[in-house]
């Protein structure tokens, strides 16, 4: 109901509700008084949401401000994904009194989009957001409107504003890196991990965080220069790179740490990494030179 009232009216109702509460009225009394003044019957739950600051007609947000956003692994994951593939922006569809600010992710791996939806829901205190399948593109989409997350994540990215969420604790750092690697990482057939991005500053930061978790890497190095014509094998089309693109490469000796601390949500990436780990742990190559097997009758011939 609240959503259908003009915003100006909702703001007046809101101010009255807050004032009446301050005067000591209970919910029932507030409802009656508002009904008497405006002929509008508010529900207990909307009054409660207003009074607890979960919602206010001033901003139309579920979380009123950035200050109320708590660090969590879920938020760190969302930040990682959005800094990579995710989209943050204003959509042209404008409704009265609202800015349509969207956070969305579109990707072909269902489990990735699902995880993004789960984390978003947790952060925003909403019911689980289930991905929508877009038949024409064969991709899954999760989309939410959130002014607060828009302010936090709009591009160009402000790392200073994000650091307290990303670096809250080691688990948050790992969740952030997982989100970014799900977005921008790839694992080749040999099991080697590369992470790509056009923002050099961001990759240098990612580099620093990975090292903190004991993961060694090479780069950032330039992979595609601006103006290069690229052939996309998936679509068969050619296009011109608009920006320089950089990559970092995880040293193979750190793959095990990457797997242990970070890993991928995307199954096909995680599987290749697992295959790699299985291969190297099976191979006895890494034995020290002086290593000798315990003498066994079968070995000594
Ligand atoms: Zn944390």
mmCIF file of C-alpha atoms and ligand atoms in Angstrom:
data_model
loop_
_atom_site.group_PDB
_atom_site.id
_atom_site.type_symbol
_atom_site.label_atom_id
_atom_site.label_comp_id
_atom_site.label_asym_id
_atom_site.label_seq_id
_atom_site.Cartn_x
_atom_site.Cartn_y
_atom_site.Cartn_z
ATOM 1 C CA UNK A 1 0.000 0.000 0.000
ATOM 2 C CA UNK A 2 2.734 2.374 1.052
ATOM 3 C CA UNK A 3 4.337 2.115 -2.364
ATOM 4 C CA UNK A 4 1.188 3.353 -4.066
ATOM 5 C CA UNK A 5 0.949 6.630 -2.175
ATOM 6 C CA UNK A 6 2.621 9.716 -3.582
ATOM 7 C CA UNK A 7 6.048 10.207 -2.119
ATOM 8 C CA UNK A 8 5.233 13.640 -0.662
ATOM 9 C CA UNK A 9 2.333 12.145 1.266
ATOM 10 C CA UNK A 10 4.444 9.260 2.472
ATOM 11 C CA UNK A 11 7.028 11.707 3.763
ATOM 12 C CA UNK A 12 4.352 13.589 5.698
ATOM 13 C CA UNK A 13 3.018 10.342 7.136
ATOM 14 C CA UNK A 14 6.503 9.259 8.056
ATOM 15 C CA UNK A 15 7.267 12.513 9.887
ATOM 16 C CA UNK A 16 3.989 12.270 11.785
ATOM 17 C CA UNK A 17 4.607 8.643 12.711
ATOM 18 C CA UNK A 18 8.025 9.475 14.109
ATOM 19 C CA UNK A 19 6.642 12.493 16.009
ATOM 20 C CA UNK A 20 3.675 10.552 17.405
ATOM 21 C CA UNK A 21 5.935 7.776 18.564
ATOM 22 C CA UNK A 22 8.100 10.309 20.315
ATOM 23 C CA UNK A 23 5.001 11.558 22.094
ATOM 24 C CA UNK A 24 4.639 8.060 23.487
ATOM 25 C CA UNK A 25 1.824 6.697 21.323
ATOM 26 C CA UNK A 26 1.648 2.963 20.753
ATOM 27 C CA UNK A 27 1.251 1.519 17.237
ATOM 28 C CA UNK A 28 -2.505 1.315 17.586
ATOM 29 C CA UNK A 29 -2.695 4.969 18.615
ATOM 30 C CA UNK A 30 -0.437 6.031 15.740
ATOM 31 C CA UNK A 31 -2.558 4.116 13.229
ATOM 32 C CA UNK A 32 -5.727 5.787 14.514
ATOM 33 C CA UNK A 33 -4.222 9.262 14.539
ATOM 34 C CA UNK A 34 -2.849 8.941 10.999
ATOM 35 C CA UNK A 35 -6.227 7.617 9.870
ATOM 36 C CA UNK A 36 -7.945 10.623 11.467
ATOM 37 C CA UNK A 37 -5.536 13.126 9.870
ATOM 38 C CA UNK A 38 -5.093 11.670 6.402
ATOM 39 C CA UNK A 39 -7.666 8.948 5.915
ATOM 40 C CA UNK A 40 -4.822 6.498 5.344
ATOM 41 C CA UNK A 41 -4.602 3.253 7.245
ATOM 42 C CA UNK A 42 -0.999 2.253 7.862
ATOM 43 C CA UNK A 43 -0.069 -1.286 8.774
ATOM 44 C CA UNK A 44 1.808 -2.105 11.956
ATOM 45 C CA UNK A 45 4.642 -3.596 9.931
ATOM 46 C CA UNK A 46 5.213 -0.475 7.851
ATOM 47 C CA UNK A 47 5.227 1.704 10.952
ATOM 48 C CA UNK A 48 7.667 -0.681 12.554
ATOM 49 C CA UNK A 49 9.928 -0.594 9.487
ATOM 50 C CA UNK A 50 9.902 3.172 9.506
ATOM 51 C CA UNK A 51 10.660 3.415 13.201
ATOM 52 C CA UNK A 52 13.448 0.875 13.040
ATOM 53 C CA UNK A 53 14.996 2.687 10.084
ATOM 54 C CA UNK A 54 14.686 -0.271 7.719
ATOM 55 C CA UNK A 55 12.742 1.803 5.256
ATOM 56 C CA UNK A 56 11.988 5.453 4.829
ATOM 57 C CA UNK A 57 10.134 7.403 2.158
ATOM 58 C CA UNK A 58 13.071 9.781 1.945
ATOM 59 C CA UNK A 59 15.275 7.345 0.151
ATOM 60 C CA UNK A 60 13.161 4.358 -0.793
ATOM 61 C CA UNK A 61 15.912 2.080 0.381
ATOM 62 C CA UNK A 62 15.734 -0.965 2.559
ATOM 63 C CA UNK A 63 19.023 -0.108 4.138
ATOM 64 C CA UNK A 64 18.830 3.638 4.643
ATOM 65 C CA UNK A 65 22.467 4.491 4.345
ATOM 66 C CA UNK A 66 25.949 3.224 3.789
ATOM 67 C CA UNK A 67 26.650 3.654 7.486
ATOM 68 C CA UNK A 68 24.177 0.886 8.264
ATOM 69 C CA UNK A 69 25.776 -1.590 5.905
ATOM 70 C CA UNK A 70 27.603 -4.220 7.955
ATOM 71 C CA UNK A 71 30.725 -5.976 6.703
ATOM 72 C CA UNK A 72 30.097 -9.636 5.946
ATOM 73 C CA UNK A 73 31.403 -12.377 3.679
ATOM 74 C CA UNK A 74 28.273 -12.002 1.562
ATOM 75 C CA UNK A 75 28.862 -8.286 1.055
ATOM 76 C CA UNK A 76 32.520 -8.906 0.249
ATOM 77 C CA UNK A 77 31.491 -11.479 -2.362
ATOM 78 C CA UNK A 78 29.012 -9.040 -3.940
ATOM 79 C CA UNK A 79 31.715 -6.363 -4.073
ATOM 80 C CA UNK A 80 34.117 -8.782 -5.762
ATOM 81 C CA UNK A 81 31.592 -9.803 -8.394
ATOM 82 C CA UNK A 82 30.466 -6.265 -9.155
ATOM 83 C CA UNK A 83 34.041 -5.017 -9.508
ATOM 84 C CA UNK A 84 34.404 -7.715 -12.108
ATOM 85 C CA UNK A 85 31.476 -8.618 -14.300
ATOM 86 C CA UNK A 86 28.587 -7.134 -12.413
ATOM 87 C CA UNK A 87 26.695 -4.115 -13.523
ATOM 88 C CA UNK A 88 25.888 -1.067 -11.440
ATOM 89 C CA UNK A 89 24.036 1.818 -12.907
ATOM 90 C CA UNK A 90 20.971 3.864 -13.469
ATOM 91 C CA UNK A 91 18.339 2.521 -15.782
ATOM 92 C CA UNK A 92 16.316 4.801 -17.993
ATOM 93 C CA UNK A 93 13.037 3.489 -16.626
ATOM 94 C CA UNK A 94 12.251 6.141 -14.057
ATOM 95 C CA UNK A 95 9.337 5.919 -11.712
ATOM 96 C CA UNK A 96 8.023 8.844 -9.777
ATOM 97 C CA UNK A 97 10.054 9.483 -6.685
ATOM 98 C CA UNK A 98 12.533 6.720 -7.307
ATOM 99 C CA UNK A 99 15.866 6.504 -8.974
ATOM 100 C CA UNK A 100 16.027 3.154 -10.616
ATOM 101 C CA UNK A 101 19.473 2.172 -9.563
ATOM 102 C CA UNK A 102 20.241 -1.371 -10.414
ATOM 103 C CA UNK A 103 22.808 -3.912 -9.406
ATOM 104 C CA UNK A 104 22.783 -6.846 -11.725
ATOM 105 C CA UNK A 105 24.685 -9.829 -12.933
ATOM 106 C CA UNK A 106 24.194 -11.773 -16.111
ATOM 107 C CA UNK A 107 26.199 -14.931 -16.669
ATOM 108 C CA UNK A 108 25.941 -18.387 -18.156
ATOM 109 C CA UNK A 109 26.855 -20.300 -15.008
ATOM 110 C CA UNK A 110 23.735 -20.778 -12.968
ATOM 111 C CA UNK A 111 25.475 -21.539 -9.662
ATOM 112 C CA UNK A 112 27.403 -18.267 -9.967
ATOM 113 C CA UNK A 113 24.324 -16.115 -10.470
ATOM 114 C CA UNK A 114 22.526 -18.047 -7.728
ATOM 115 C CA UNK A 115 25.316 -17.383 -5.257
ATOM 116 C CA UNK A 116 25.298 -13.697 -6.187
ATOM 117 C CA UNK A 117 21.533 -13.603 -5.579
ATOM 118 C CA UNK A 118 21.893 -15.363 -2.234
ATOM 119 C CA UNK A 119 24.574 -12.924 -1.064
ATOM 120 C CA UNK A 120 22.625 -9.875 -2.263
ATOM 121 C CA UNK A 121 19.530 -11.068 -0.417
ATOM 122 C CA UNK A 122 21.519 -11.576 2.765
ATOM 123 C CA UNK A 123 23.096 -8.126 2.551
ATOM 124 C CA UNK A 124 19.803 -6.379 1.841
ATOM 125 C CA UNK A 125 17.761 -8.437 4.275
ATOM 126 C CA UNK A 126 15.466 -9.723 1.568
ATOM 127 C CA UNK A 127 14.061 -13.088 0.687
ATOM 128 C CA UNK A 128 16.320 -15.161 -1.621
ATOM 129 C CA UNK A 129 16.574 -13.670 -5.086
ATOM 130 C CA UNK A 130 16.277 -16.417 -7.671
ATOM 131 C CA UNK A 131 17.956 -16.059 -11.046
ATOM 132 C CA UNK A 132 15.859 -15.594 -14.127
ATOM 133 C CA UNK A 133 16.818 -17.534 -17.247
ATOM 134 C CA UNK A 134 17.001 -15.508 -20.451
ATOM 135 C CA UNK A 135 16.389 -17.909 -23.291
ATOM 136 C CA UNK A 136 17.647 -15.679 -26.080
ATOM 137 C CA UNK A 137 21.113 -15.300 -24.556
ATOM 138 C CA UNK A 138 21.245 -18.577 -22.644
ATOM 139 C CA UNK A 139 22.242 -16.648 -19.555
ATOM 140 C CA UNK A 140 20.982 -16.271 -16.015
ATOM 141 C CA UNK A 141 20.174 -12.889 -14.538
ATOM 142 C CA UNK A 142 19.829 -11.505 -11.041
ATOM 143 C CA UNK A 143 18.770 -7.909 -10.655
ATOM 144 C CA UNK A 144 17.992 -5.747 -7.633
ATOM 145 C CA UNK A 145 17.316 -2.119 -6.992
ATOM 146 C CA UNK A 146 19.405 -0.648 -4.220
ATOM 147 C CA UNK A 147 20.421 2.953 -3.836
ATOM 148 C CA UNK A 148 22.835 2.095 -1.046
ATOM 149 C CA UNK A 149 24.709 -0.583 -2.974
ATOM 150 C CA UNK A 150 24.751 1.693 -5.975
ATOM 151 C CA UNK A 151 26.469 4.373 -3.943
ATOM 152 C CA UNK A 152 28.971 1.873 -2.646
ATOM 153 C CA UNK A 153 29.765 0.197 -5.951
ATOM 154 C CA UNK A 154 29.259 2.723 -8.715
ATOM 155 C CA UNK A 155 32.099 2.984 -11.150
ATOM 156 C CA UNK A 156 34.778 4.298 -11.281
ATOM 157 C CA UNK A 157 35.379 2.221 -8.206
ATOM 158 C CA UNK A 158 36.479 4.002 -5.067
ATOM 159 C CA UNK A 159 38.747 1.484 -3.353
ATOM 160 C CA UNK A 160 39.095 3.650 -0.285
ATOM 161 C CA UNK A 161 35.356 3.426 0.343
ATOM 162 C CA UNK A 162 35.365 -0.343 -0.194
ATOM 163 C CA UNK A 163 38.388 -1.369 1.847
ATOM 164 C CA UNK A 164 36.643 -1.575 5.182
ATOM 165 C CA UNK A 165 34.237 -4.150 3.752
ATOM 166 C CA UNK A 166 36.807 -6.095 1.771
ATOM 167 C CA UNK A 167 39.472 -6.192 4.461
ATOM 168 C CA UNK A 168 37.181 -6.635 7.446
ATOM 169 C CA UNK A 169 38.767 -10.035 8.219
ATOM 170 C CA UNK A 170 40.480 -12.858 6.346
ATOM 171 C CA UNK A 171 37.185 -14.534 5.518
ATOM 172 C CA UNK A 172 35.931 -11.318 3.954
ATOM 173 C CA UNK A 173 39.139 -10.950 1.939
ATOM 174 C CA UNK A 174 38.751 -14.526 0.688
ATOM 175 C CA UNK A 175 35.070 -14.006 -0.180
ATOM 176 C CA UNK A 176 35.904 -10.829 -2.072
ATOM 177 C CA UNK A 177 38.635 -12.606 -4.045
ATOM 178 C CA UNK A 178 36.293 -15.522 -4.795
ATOM 179 C CA UNK A 179 33.721 -13.102 -6.192
ATOM 180 C CA UNK A 180 36.319 -11.379 -8.307
ATOM 181 C CA UNK A 181 37.801 -14.675 -9.519
ATOM 182 C CA UNK A 182 34.335 -16.022 -10.373
ATOM 183 C CA UNK A 183 33.869 -12.888 -12.457
ATOM 184 C CA UNK A 184 37.252 -12.306 -14.005
ATOM 185 C CA UNK A 185 39.248 -15.452 -13.472
ATOM 186 C CA UNK A 186 39.817 -18.291 -15.858
ATOM 187 C CA UNK A 187 41.454 -21.665 -15.482
ATOM 188 C CA UNK A 188 43.055 -23.083 -18.578
ATOM 189 C CA UNK A 189 43.112 -26.763 -19.477
ATOM 190 C CA UNK A 190 46.387 -27.312 -17.635
ATOM 191 C CA UNK A 191 44.837 -25.896 -14.474
ATOM 192 C CA UNK A 192 46.613 -22.537 -14.478
ATOM 193 C CA UNK A 193 44.703 -19.560 -13.111
ATOM 194 C CA UNK A 194 44.591 -16.158 -14.790
ATOM 195 C CA UNK A 195 42.689 -13.081 -13.653
ATOM 196 C CA UNK A 196 41.907 -10.349 -16.145
ATOM 197 C CA UNK A 197 40.778 -6.751 -15.792
ATOM 198 C CA UNK A 198 41.129 -3.416 -17.531
ATOM 199 C CA UNK A 199 41.688 -1.534 -14.271
ATOM 200 C CA UNK A 200 45.394 -1.781 -13.505
ATOM 201 C CA UNK A 201 45.038 -0.162 -10.091
ATOM 202 C CA UNK A 202 42.439 -2.726 -9.124
ATOM 203 C CA UNK A 203 44.633 -5.632 -10.239
ATOM 204 C CA UNK A 204 47.533 -4.300 -8.197
ATOM 205 C CA UNK A 205 45.231 -4.268 -5.181
ATOM 206 C CA UNK A 206 44.012 -7.818 -5.903
ATOM 207 C CA UNK A 207 47.637 -8.833 -6.167
ATOM 208 C CA UNK A 208 48.353 -7.408 -2.713
ATOM 209 C CA UNK A 209 45.381 -9.231 -1.162
ATOM 210 C CA UNK A 210 46.329 -12.551 -2.748
ATOM 211 C CA UNK A 211 49.851 -12.273 -1.367
ATOM 212 C CA UNK A 212 48.416 -11.678 2.064
ATOM 213 C CA UNK A 213 46.798 -15.120 1.824
ATOM 214 C CA UNK A 214 50.119 -16.668 0.839
ATOM 215 C CA UNK A 215 49.337 -16.817 -2.869
ATOM 216 C CA UNK A 216 52.216 -15.888 -5.164
ATOM 217 C CA UNK A 217 51.655 -14.530 -8.611
ATOM 218 C CA UNK A 218 53.095 -12.864 -11.646
ATOM 219 C CA UNK A 219 51.929 -9.582 -13.092
ATOM 220 C CA UNK A 220 49.947 -7.483 -13.691
ATOM 221 C CA UNK A 221 51.006 -7.667 -17.309
ATOM 222 C CA UNK A 222 49.319 -6.268 -20.333
ATOM 223 C CA UNK A 223 47.367 -8.841 -22.309
ATOM 224 C CA UNK A 224 45.524 -6.781 -24.901
ATOM 225 C CA UNK A 225 46.416 -3.275 -25.921
ATOM 226 C CA UNK A 226 43.813 -0.665 -26.585
ATOM 227 C CA UNK A 227 42.907 -0.579 -30.249
ATOM 228 C CA UNK A 228 43.769 -4.207 -30.908
ATOM 229 C CA UNK A 229 41.267 -6.034 -33.064
ATOM 230 C CA UNK A 230 40.080 -9.118 -31.278
ATOM 231 C CA UNK A 231 38.368 -12.106 -32.774
ATOM 232 C CA UNK A 232 35.769 -13.580 -30.453
ATOM 233 C CA UNK A 233 35.684 -17.328 -31.142
ATOM 234 C CA UNK A 234 32.360 -17.661 -29.343
ATOM 235 C CA UNK A 235 30.405 -15.255 -31.522
ATOM 236 C CA UNK A 236 32.673 -15.335 -34.570
ATOM 237 C CA UNK A 237 32.711 -11.522 -34.498
ATOM 238 C CA UNK A 238 35.578 -9.105 -34.446
ATOM 239 C CA UNK A 239 35.747 -6.080 -32.221
ATOM 240 C CA UNK A 240 38.231 -3.472 -31.161
ATOM 241 C CA UNK A 241 39.543 -3.385 -27.581
ATOM 242 C CA UNK A 242 38.470 -0.073 -26.074
ATOM 243 C CA UNK A 243 40.889 -0.237 -23.151
ATOM 244 C CA UNK A 244 44.151 -1.886 -22.282
ATOM 245 C CA UNK A 245 43.537 -5.200 -20.596
ATOM 246 C CA UNK A 246 45.820 -6.625 -17.936
ATOM 247 C CA UNK A 247 46.158 -9.986 -16.284
ATOM 248 C CA UNK A 248 47.777 -11.622 -13.326
ATOM 249 C CA UNK A 249 48.829 -15.235 -13.267
ATOM 250 C CA UNK A 250 48.770 -17.352 -10.106
ATOM 251 C CA UNK A 251 51.999 -19.310 -9.739
ATOM 252 C CA UNK A 252 51.201 -22.990 -10.071
ATOM 253 C CA UNK A 253 52.920 -23.617 -6.731
ATOM 254 C CA UNK A 254 50.217 -21.444 -5.130
ATOM 255 C CA UNK A 255 47.272 -23.215 -6.737
ATOM 256 C CA UNK A 256 46.831 -25.371 -3.652
ATOM 257 C CA UNK A 257 46.600 -22.276 -1.442
ATOM 258 C CA UNK A 258 44.214 -20.650 -3.861
ATOM 259 C CA UNK A 259 42.039 -23.752 -3.685
ATOM 260 C CA UNK A 260 42.243 -23.922 0.088
ATOM 261 C CA UNK A 261 41.509 -20.279 0.885
ATOM 262 C CA UNK A 262 39.519 -19.003 -2.066
ATOM 263 C CA UNK A 263 38.309 -21.431 -4.716
ATOM 264 C CA UNK A 264 35.599 -20.812 -7.297
ATOM 265 C CA UNK A 265 31.821 -20.937 -7.055
ATOM 266 C CA UNK A 266 31.736 -21.674 -10.772
ATOM 267 C CA UNK A 267 31.875 -25.432 -11.125
ATOM 268 C CA UNK A 268 33.770 -25.671 -14.412
ATOM 269 C CA UNK A 269 36.575 -23.487 -13.035
ATOM 270 C CA UNK A 270 36.673 -25.277 -9.696
ATOM 271 C CA UNK A 271 36.800 -28.680 -11.415
ATOM 272 C CA UNK A 272 39.831 -27.758 -13.487
ATOM 273 C CA UNK A 273 41.553 -26.510 -10.363
ATOM 274 C CA UNK A 274 40.691 -29.718 -8.515
ATOM 275 C CA UNK A 275 42.034 -31.823 -11.369
ATOM 276 C CA UNK A 276 45.271 -29.887 -11.202
ATOM 277 C CA UNK A 277 45.589 -30.373 -7.440
ATOM 278 C CA UNK A 278 44.887 -34.083 -7.783
ATOM 279 C CA UNK A 279 47.503 -34.413 -10.519
ATOM 280 C CA UNK A 280 50.297 -32.764 -8.590
ATOM 281 C CA UNK A 281 49.588 -34.525 -5.325
ATOM 282 C CA UNK A 282 49.686 -37.876 -7.078
ATOM 283 C CA UNK A 283 52.997 -37.160 -8.772
ATOM 284 C CA UNK A 284 55.966 -37.945 -6.461
ATOM 285 C CA UNK A 285 58.146 -35.477 -8.386
ATOM 286 C CA UNK A 286 58.522 -33.038 -5.537
ATOM 287 C CA UNK A 287 60.516 -35.362 -3.295
ATOM 288 C CA UNK A 288 63.720 -33.848 -1.953
ATOM 289 C CA UNK A 289 66.899 -35.163 -3.659
ATOM 290 C CA UNK A 290 68.145 -37.113 -0.635
ATOM 291 C CA UNK A 291 64.846 -38.766 -0.057
ATOM 292 C CA UNK A 292 65.167 -42.491 0.181
ATOM 293 C CA UNK A 293 62.411 -45.024 0.373
ATOM 294 C CA UNK A 294 62.432 -47.331 3.348
ATOM 295 C CA UNK A 295 64.138 -50.462 2.163
ATOM 296 C CA UNK A 296 61.615 -52.935 1.021
ATOM 297 C CA UNK A 297 62.302 -56.386 -0.366
ATOM 298 C CA UNK A 298 60.403 -55.493 -3.527
ATOM 299 C CA UNK A 299 62.413 -52.400 -4.298
ATOM 300 C CA UNK A 300 65.903 -53.708 -3.654
ATOM 301 C CA UNK A 301 66.735 -55.962 -6.458
HETATM 302 ZN ZN1 LIG B 1 34.806 -10.194 7.843
#
